[in-house]
Structures are given as C-alpha cells and as structure tokens.
Short mmCIF file of C-alpha atoms in Angstrom, two decimals:
data_model
loop_
_atom_site.label_atom_id
_atom_site.label_comp_id
_atom_site.label_asym_id
_atom_site.label_seq_id
_atom_site.Cartn_x
_atom_site.Cartn_y
_atom_site.Cartn_z
CA MET U 1 -36.57 0.78 -32.61
CA THR U 2 -37.76 4.30 -31.78
CA ASP U 3 -35.58 6.92 -30.08
CA HIS U 4 -37.77 6.65 -26.98
CA GLU U 5 -37.29 2.86 -26.77
CA GLU U 6 -33.55 3.21 -27.29
CA HIS U 7 -33.43 5.84 -24.53
CA LEU U 8 -35.31 3.49 -22.17
CA MET U 9 -32.87 0.65 -22.90
CA VAL U 10 -29.87 2.88 -22.18
CA GLN U 11 -31.53 4.02 -18.97
CA GLU U 12 -32.16 0.41 -17.89
CA ASP U 13 -28.53 -0.52 -18.68
CA ASN U 14 -27.29 2.41 -16.59
CA GLU U 15 -29.53 1.42 -13.69
CA ALA U 16 -28.33 -2.20 -13.91
CA GLN U 17 -24.72 -1.00 -13.91
CA ARG U 18 -25.35 1.17 -10.84
CA ASP U 19 -26.97 -1.80 -9.07
CA LEU U 20 -23.92 -3.96 -9.82
CA GLU U 21 -21.60 -1.23 -8.54
CA ALA U 22 -23.68 -0.83 -5.38
CA GLN U 23 -23.53 -4.60 -4.78
CA ALA U 24 -19.74 -4.53 -5.26
CA ILE U 25 -19.41 -1.68 -2.75
CA ARG U 26 -21.53 -3.52 -0.19
CA GLY U 27 -19.52 -6.69 -0.81
CA LEU U 28 -16.18 -4.96 -0.26
CA SER U 29 -17.45 -3.03 2.75
CA ASN U 30 -18.80 -6.24 4.34
CA ALA U 31 -15.57 -8.11 3.56
CA TYR U 32 -13.60 -5.29 5.16
CA LEU U 33 -15.63 -5.50 8.37
CA LEU U 34 -15.19 -9.28 8.43
CA MET U 35 -11.43 -8.91 7.90
CA ARG U 36 -11.19 -6.40 10.73
CA ASP U 37 -13.00 -8.81 13.05
CA GLU U 38 -10.78 -11.76 12.03
CA ILE U 39 -7.56 -9.74 12.38
CA GLY U 40 -8.76 -8.54 15.80
CA LYS U 41 -8.77 -12.16 17.02
CA VAL U 42 -4.97 -12.20 16.67
CA ILE U 43 -3.78 -8.57 16.61
CA ILE U 44 -4.61 -6.26 19.52
CA GLY U 45 -4.93 -2.59 18.55
CA GLN U 46 -3.00 -1.21 15.55
CA SER U 47 -6.32 -0.33 13.86
CA GLU U 48 -4.77 2.48 11.80
CA VAL U 49 -1.97 0.16 10.62
CA VAL U 50 -4.51 -2.51 9.62
CA ASP U 51 -6.59 0.07 7.71
CA GLU U 52 -3.59 1.40 5.79
CA ILE U 53 -2.42 -2.10 4.84
CA LEU U 54 -5.90 -3.09 3.59
CA ILE U 55 -6.26 0.20 1.68
CA SER U 56 -2.95 -0.40 -0.09
CA LEU U 57 -3.91 -4.02 -0.82
CA PHE U 58 -7.16 -3.03 -2.53
CA SER U 59 -5.35 -0.18 -4.34
CA ARG U 60 -2.84 -2.70 -5.79
CA GLY U 61 0.02 -0.99 -3.95
CA HIS U 62 2.83 -2.11 -1.65
CA CYS U 63 3.65 -1.11 1.94
CA LEU U 64 6.80 -0.30 3.88
CA LEU U 65 6.29 -1.02 7.60
CA VAL U 66 8.57 0.92 9.94
CA GLY U 67 8.68 -0.12 13.59
CA VAL U 68 10.88 -1.55 16.28
CA PRO U 69 11.10 -5.35 16.72
CA GLY U 70 8.39 -7.16 18.66
CA LEU U 71 5.36 -5.20 17.44
CA ALA U 72 3.80 -8.21 15.65
CA LYS U 73 4.51 -6.98 12.12
CA THR U 74 5.20 -10.51 10.86
CA LEU U 75 2.15 -11.91 12.66
CA LEU U 76 -0.06 -9.18 11.20
CA VAL U 77 1.06 -9.89 7.63
CA SER U 78 0.71 -13.67 7.96
CA THR U 79 -2.75 -13.23 9.53
CA ILE U 80 -3.90 -11.08 6.59
CA ALA U 81 -2.64 -13.74 4.17
CA LYS U 82 -4.59 -16.43 6.03
CA ILE U 83 -7.92 -14.62 6.15
CA LEU U 84 -7.59 -13.69 2.47
CA HIS U 85 -6.88 -17.29 1.46
CA LEU U 86 -3.61 -16.24 -0.20
CA SER U 87 -0.17 -17.83 -0.36
CA PHE U 88 2.35 -16.21 1.98
CA ARG U 89 6.14 -16.25 2.15
CA ARG U 90 8.66 -14.45 4.30
CA ILE U 91 12.20 -13.50 3.29
CA GLN U 92 14.66 -12.53 6.01
CA PHE U 93 16.98 -10.11 4.24
CA THR U 94 20.67 -10.47 5.14
CA PRO U 95 23.90 -8.93 3.78
CA ASP U 96 24.79 -12.11 1.85
CA LEU U 97 21.41 -12.50 0.09
CA MET U 98 21.76 -12.53 -3.71
CA PRO U 99 19.09 -11.56 -6.30
CA SER U 100 18.74 -15.18 -7.46
CA ASP U 101 17.95 -16.19 -3.86
CA ILE U 102 14.64 -14.33 -4.11
CA THR U 103 13.80 -14.44 -7.82
CA GLY U 104 14.81 -18.03 -8.53
CA THR U 105 17.39 -19.49 -10.90
CA ASP U 106 17.90 -21.90 -13.79
CA VAL U 107 19.04 -25.34 -12.61
CA LEU U 108 20.58 -28.00 -14.86
CA GLN U 109 18.36 -31.09 -14.76
CA ASP U 110 18.89 -34.62 -16.14
CA ASP U 111 16.00 -36.33 -17.92
CA PRO U 112 16.08 -39.93 -16.56
CA GLU U 113 14.34 -41.32 -19.69
CA THR U 114 16.39 -39.69 -22.44
CA GLY U 115 19.54 -38.78 -20.55
CA HIS U 116 19.41 -35.28 -21.99
CA ARG U 117 20.29 -32.29 -19.85
CA SER U 118 18.31 -29.07 -19.86
CA PHE U 119 17.88 -25.99 -17.74
CA GLN U 120 14.74 -25.75 -15.64
CA PHE U 121 13.65 -22.62 -13.80
CA MET U 122 13.23 -23.06 -10.04
CA GLN U 123 10.96 -20.39 -8.62
CA GLY U 124 12.20 -18.26 -5.73
CA PRO U 125 10.13 -16.98 -2.78
CA LEU U 126 8.95 -13.99 -4.84
CA PHE U 127 6.40 -16.30 -6.47
CA THR U 128 3.66 -15.83 -3.91
CA ASN U 129 0.61 -13.62 -3.29
CA VAL U 130 1.75 -11.93 -0.08
CA LEU U 131 5.45 -11.42 0.52
CA LEU U 132 6.93 -10.20 3.78
CA ALA U 133 10.36 -8.70 3.05
CA ASP U 134 11.80 -8.55 6.56
CA GLU U 135 14.42 -5.87 7.23
CA ILE U 136 14.79 -4.90 3.58
CA ASN U 137 17.54 -2.41 4.47
CA ARG U 138 19.85 -5.25 5.61
CA THR U 139 20.52 -6.53 2.09
CA PRO U 140 22.78 -4.98 -0.59
CA PRO U 141 21.37 -2.63 -3.28
CA LYS U 142 21.55 -5.30 -6.01
CA THR U 143 19.10 -7.57 -4.15
CA GLN U 144 16.92 -4.62 -3.13
CA ALA U 145 16.72 -3.61 -6.80
CA ALA U 146 15.64 -7.13 -7.82
CA LEU U 147 12.75 -7.00 -5.35
CA LEU U 148 11.72 -3.47 -6.26
CA GLU U 149 11.79 -4.28 -9.99
CA ALA U 150 9.49 -7.24 -9.36
CA MET U 151 7.17 -4.97 -7.34
CA GLN U 152 6.95 -2.48 -10.19
CA GLU U 153 6.84 -4.80 -13.21
CA ARG U 154 5.18 -7.80 -11.48
CA HIS U 155 7.51 -10.18 -13.27
CA VAL U 156 11.11 -11.40 -12.95
CA THR U 157 13.65 -11.90 -15.72
CA VAL U 158 16.18 -14.72 -15.45
CA GLY U 159 18.53 -15.08 -18.38
CA SER U 160 16.50 -14.50 -21.52
CA ASN U 161 13.18 -15.60 -20.00
CA THR U 162 10.54 -13.53 -18.23
CA TYR U 163 8.23 -15.08 -15.63
CA ARG U 164 5.00 -13.47 -14.48
CA LEU U 165 4.34 -13.26 -10.76
CA PRO U 166 1.00 -14.55 -9.42
CA GLU U 167 -1.88 -12.12 -8.99
CA PRO U 168 -2.63 -10.55 -6.62
CA PHE U 169 0.96 -9.74 -5.66
CA PHE U 170 1.45 -7.66 -2.52
CA VAL U 171 4.74 -6.81 -0.81
CA LEU U 172 5.09 -5.65 2.77
CA ALA U 173 8.66 -4.72 3.60
CA THR U 174 9.86 -3.90 7.12
CA GLN U 175 12.56 -1.60 8.42
CA ASN U 176 13.91 -1.20 11.94
CA PRO U 177 14.20 2.56 12.59
CA ILE U 178 16.60 2.33 15.56
CA GLU U 179 19.30 -0.04 14.34
CA GLN U 180 21.16 1.35 11.33
CA GLU U 181 24.63 -0.20 11.64
CA GLY U 182 25.50 -2.51 8.75
CA THR U 183 22.41 -1.52 6.77
CA TYR U 184 21.81 -0.33 3.20
CA PRO U 185 19.16 2.41 3.37
CA LEU U 186 16.74 2.46 0.44
CA PRO U 187 17.35 5.42 -1.93
CA GLU U 188 14.49 7.89 -2.33
CA ALA U 189 13.81 6.68 -5.89
CA GLN U 190 13.26 3.14 -4.59
CA LEU U 191 11.22 4.28 -1.58
CA ASP U 192 8.89 5.91 -4.11
CA ARG U 193 7.86 2.43 -5.31
CA PHE U 194 6.00 1.87 -2.03
CA MET U 195 2.50 3.26 -1.96
CA PHE U 196 2.44 3.68 1.83
CA ASN U 197 5.03 4.12 4.55
CA VAL U 198 3.19 2.72 7.57
CA VAL U 199 4.51 3.57 11.03
CA VAL U 200 3.90 0.81 13.59
CA ASN U 201 3.89 2.36 17.05
CA TYR U 202 3.92 0.85 20.54
CA PRO U 203 0.52 -0.29 21.87
CA THR U 204 -1.34 1.66 24.52
CA ALA U 205 -1.23 0.49 28.14
CA ALA U 206 -4.68 -1.13 27.85
CA GLU U 207 -3.76 -2.84 24.58
CA GLU U 208 -0.48 -4.12 26.01
CA LEU U 209 -2.33 -5.65 28.97
CA MET U 210 -4.68 -7.44 26.55
CA ILE U 211 -1.67 -8.65 24.54
CA LEU U 212 -0.10 -10.17 27.66
CA LYS U 213 -3.33 -11.96 28.59
CA GLN U 214 -4.12 -13.22 25.08
CA THR U 215 -0.65 -14.42 24.01
CA THR U 216 0.54 -16.22 27.15
CA GLY U 217 -2.16 -18.89 27.25
CA ASN U 218 -2.78 -21.98 25.14
CA GLN U 219 -5.76 -20.68 23.16
CA LYS U 220 -5.29 -20.40 19.40
CA PRO U 221 -7.94 -18.39 17.55
CA GLU U 222 -9.63 -19.99 14.56
CA LEU U 223 -9.54 -17.71 11.51
CA GLU U 224 -12.12 -17.68 8.72
CA ALA U 225 -11.14 -16.93 5.13
CA ALA U 226 -12.83 -13.71 3.99
CA LEU U 227 -11.84 -13.41 0.32
CA THR U 228 -10.14 -15.39 -2.42
CA GLY U 229 -7.46 -14.09 -4.76
CA ARG U 230 -9.95 -13.82 -7.63
CA GLN U 231 -12.34 -11.78 -5.49
CA ILE U 232 -9.52 -9.43 -4.48
CA LEU U 233 -8.62 -8.82 -8.12
CA ALA U 234 -12.27 -8.02 -8.87
CA LEU U 235 -12.49 -5.63 -5.93
CA GLN U 236 -9.27 -3.89 -7.02
CA GLU U 237 -11.07 -3.14 -10.28
CA VAL U 238 -14.05 -1.78 -8.35
CA VAL U 239 -11.76 0.63 -6.49
CA ARG U 240 -10.45 1.98 -9.81
CA LYS U 241 -14.03 2.78 -10.91
CA VAL U 242 -14.82 5.06 -7.96
CA PRO U 243 -15.58 8.55 -9.33
CA VAL U 244 -13.56 11.53 -8.11
CA ALA U 245 -14.80 15.12 -8.30
CA GLU U 246 -12.63 17.75 -9.97
CA HIS U 247 -12.00 19.67 -6.73
CA VAL U 248 -10.64 16.48 -5.08
CA PHE U 249 -8.18 15.99 -7.96
CA VAL U 250 -7.16 19.65 -7.60
CA TYR U 251 -6.68 19.28 -3.84
CA ALA U 252 -4.46 16.18 -4.26
CA ARG U 253 -2.41 17.98 -6.94
CA ASP U 254 -2.00 21.11 -4.81
CA LEU U 255 -1.01 19.10 -1.74
CA VAL U 256 1.76 17.29 -3.66
CA ARG U 257 3.04 20.39 -5.45
CA ALA U 258 3.20 22.27 -2.16
CA THR U 259 5.87 19.81 -0.93
CA ARG U 260 8.37 20.99 -3.60
CA PRO U 261 10.67 23.74 -2.31
CA GLY U 262 11.55 24.75 -5.89
CA GLU U 263 7.95 25.72 -6.68
CA ALA U 264 7.30 29.46 -6.67
CA THR U 265 3.99 28.91 -4.86
CA ALA U 266 5.50 26.62 -2.17
CA PRO U 267 4.93 27.96 1.36
CA LYS U 268 7.84 29.55 3.19
CA PHE U 269 8.15 26.73 5.74
CA ILE U 270 8.54 24.19 2.91
CA LYS U 271 11.46 26.12 1.41
CA GLU U 272 13.04 26.15 4.87
CA TYR U 273 12.30 22.62 6.08
CA LEU U 274 12.38 20.47 2.92
CA SER U 275 15.23 19.90 0.49
CA TRP U 276 13.16 17.64 -1.78
CA GLY U 277 9.45 17.13 -2.36
CA ALA U 278 7.12 14.44 -3.69
CA GLY U 279 6.72 13.52 -7.37
CA PRO U 280 3.56 12.88 -9.42
CA ARG U 281 3.36 9.26 -8.19
CA ALA U 282 2.43 10.66 -4.77
CA GLY U 283 -0.66 12.29 -6.28
CA GLN U 284 -1.64 9.04 -7.98
CA PHE U 285 -1.38 7.15 -4.70
CA LEU U 286 -3.31 9.86 -2.84
CA ILE U 287 -6.22 9.41 -5.26
CA LEU U 288 -6.09 5.59 -5.28
CA GLY U 289 -5.78 5.40 -1.48
CA ALA U 290 -8.68 7.83 -1.07
CA LYS U 291 -10.80 5.73 -3.47
CA ALA U 292 -10.11 2.55 -1.50
CA ARG U 293 -10.84 4.27 1.82
CA ALA U 294 -14.16 5.57 0.52
CA ILE U 295 -15.19 2.11 -0.72
CA LEU U 296 -14.17 0.42 2.54
CA GLU U 297 -16.43 2.86 4.37
CA GLY U 298 -19.31 2.03 2.03
CA ARG U 299 -19.20 5.22 -0.07
CA PHE U 300 -18.94 5.49 -3.85
CA HIS U 301 -17.49 8.98 -3.87
CA VAL U 302 -14.20 10.47 -2.68
CA SER U 303 -13.87 13.51 -0.43
CA THR U 304 -10.92 15.70 0.50
CA GLU U 305 -11.09 14.12 3.96
CA ASP U 306 -10.15 10.80 2.33
CA ILE U 307 -7.11 12.51 0.79
CA LYS U 308 -6.11 13.95 4.17
CA SER U 309 -6.53 10.55 5.83
CA VAL U 310 -3.96 8.85 3.58
CA ALA U 311 -1.65 11.88 3.16
CA HIS U 312 0.81 10.94 5.92
CA ALA U 313 1.29 7.36 4.73
CA VAL U 314 1.76 8.51 1.12
CA LEU U 315 4.01 11.51 1.71
CA ARG U 316 6.22 10.75 4.72
CA HIS U 317 8.78 8.74 2.72
CA ARG U 318 8.67 11.05 -0.30
CA ILE U 319 9.86 14.26 1.34
CA VAL U 320 13.41 14.95 2.51
CA THR U 321 13.88 17.25 5.50
CA THR U 322 16.66 19.84 5.83
CA PHE U 323 19.12 20.39 8.67
CA GLN U 324 16.93 23.27 9.90
CA ALA U 325 13.96 20.93 10.29
CA ASP U 326 16.08 18.26 11.99
CA SER U 327 17.59 20.79 14.39
CA LYS U 328 14.10 21.91 15.43
CA GLY U 329 12.98 18.30 15.94
CA LEU U 330 10.49 18.43 13.07
CA ALA U 331 9.69 15.00 11.60
CA PRO U 332 8.11 14.52 8.14
CA ASP U 333 4.71 13.96 9.79
CA ASP U 334 4.93 17.39 11.47
CA ILE U 335 5.57 19.06 8.13
CA ILE U 336 2.69 17.13 6.52
CA ASP U 337 0.42 18.40 9.31
CA MET U 338 1.53 21.96 8.49
CA LEU U 339 0.87 21.32 4.79
CA ILE U 340 -2.66 20.06 5.40
CA GLU U 341 -3.35 23.21 7.42
CA HIS U 342 -1.83 25.43 4.73
CA VAL U 343 -3.17 24.01 1.44
CA PRO U 344 -6.71 25.33 0.87
CA ASN U 345 -9.69 23.10 0.29
CA GLN U 346 -11.42 24.52 -2.79
CA LEU U 347 -14.95 23.76 -1.57
CA LYS U 348 -14.35 25.37 1.84
CA THR U 349 -12.79 28.40 0.17
CA GLN U 350 -15.79 28.77 -2.15
CA ALA U 351 -18.21 28.34 0.77
CA LYS U 352 -16.44 31.06 2.79
CA ALA U 353 -16.47 33.39 -0.23
CA ALA U 354 -20.19 32.74 -0.78
CA ALA U 355 -20.92 33.39 2.92
CA LYS U 356 -19.09 36.73 2.77
CA GLY U 357 -20.86 37.64 -0.45
#
C-alpha cells in the first residue's frame, strides 16, 4: 500500500467517525426535544429545572433539588424515569432510617430441599436506575454517608461482599429550605458529591393557572418512552467526546479559582463575602455540564456561554458565605453573578485588545 492510499484510508476513517458523531449529536438533540415535549404533558413550566436535570443525567452526575413542598419535584422525577424507560424508586428519609434500609442486607434463608441455612443478599431500594431521595437532610449522617458512597462508587458493600448498582444510576435528592428543625444538614464535603444544586422556584401566575386547570380534571396524559437505559449509557459516552477549546478550559479554571478567598488573585469581594470556595471537582462539572448543554442544543463544541449557563447550579452549593454577605442579604447566586461579571473571558479580552491595536 502506497503512502497516498494509506492517507486516503485514514481520511475516509476520519470522515466516517465524524458522520457517526454527527448522527449521535442529532440523536441526542432529537431525544432531548422529545423528552421536553413529554415532560411538558405533566409538568407545567420549570423549564430551567428540567434542563439542568437532563444535563446532569447525560453528564453522569447527580442532582440536589432544593424547593418548598408542593412544587411537583417527585412528579417531575417519576415522569423523567417513565419517559426514559428506567426503573424508579423513592425513599422517604426519616430520622430512624438505617443504612441497611437503603442498601439492603443479608438474610438467613432455609433451603427447603437440603435443609441447609445460608445468607442471601436482599437488595435495598438503591438498586434502581433513578432514585428519588426525598428530604435527605432528615436522616442521620450514617445513612446519608451510605447513600453518598453509593453515588460516588456506584456500588454498595455489605459484609465482605460488594454489589454493583445498575447502570445508568442517577440520584435526585430533595431538601426543604424552610423547615430545618430536626434535620441533619449535609456537610460541604458531601454536598460536593452532587453535580448540580437545582433551585425549584414557585411557578409564574400564568403557569399556576395552567396547573390548576390541568391537575383538577380526570385526564391522564399518555407518556411515550424516549430512550432506553442502554441508549442513555451510549449518549453519556458521546457527551464525554465533545471537544473543548483551550480558552474554555482556562475560563472554567479561572472561574473556580476566583471563588477561593485564600487565592492571591481572588477579587476583593470574594475575600469579604466568602469563607470557603469551590474545589477542582467544580471545574470538572462545569466542563461536563457545558459539554452536555452543547450537545442538547445540537452543537459539537463548547463555548464560555455554556460554562456560564451551568455555573450557578455547579457553584451555589460549593461556596460558603460569610457573615458580611449574610448581613447584606447576598445569596450564593448573587456572588456567582458578580464572579461571572468579574472573571474575564479570554476571547473577548483578546478581541478588545486587537480592536484597540
């Protein structure tokens, strides 16, 4: 084979690979639009919440949903499980819940034929594709740690045996922000396991009117399955392959480092308003979330706008405000807004410099 022929073969392979990637992008983008339509049959509004949950799902991350009761968080999660043709379980966390209640336990069983006794593992509710961990801050730290370990390692250990969790495995945990009596708040190190902190707000007046009309009748929408578990796993791999330009990596790094008050280059307002900043995992989730957002919009490249779009969900539970910030009524989202304004975008900076030159 000549060098020219070998070059042509490599070129054809590259073109075939690009065609496959383009088909995968179109497939995920079309599936996303179908999912949005199906979810819209049941859930009124909350488009930003739906987007963030789907982005984290295709990024292989987990979500913490924060909102007052009655905002259809459970209905949203169960609807997503239905349209994705995935198994779904819900755990209501309570102060008396033990780790074995969620992971499963070894049970002594009698063999009716031989009469021998042996231990058999009985799976807990963790063995599912989509898990809704309702009011995770109502259960003691030991049970919280069992869940968070399963989220990170994607397996559970009982006795001397380790059991793999099914794939895909996606946890959505909820917290009630207004009722804190008798709760066990998640430590910052455990909050860091969640890719996104998703704030579920009240609906608008128009949305609330539609909710009243749609949910007080006897009509039940028929949902169509959009994707299977195997397809989701394949699409998660597609998200990982999305290329990211160097300046986007730099922007994500700079945004995360700017949250750390101990950094010499941290802005003055960060040193005043934050006592603790985000770690490297925040940068990883910024990149992964931006990749998934780009793919869902039908693009095979990531921009700094994608980073900005997911910045609040990634950072709001990874920064700790000071008394000064609290006394001025500044929430984490306000400080993230200030950060996005402060941290320069390398491309814009270069463009301005070129214009002046």
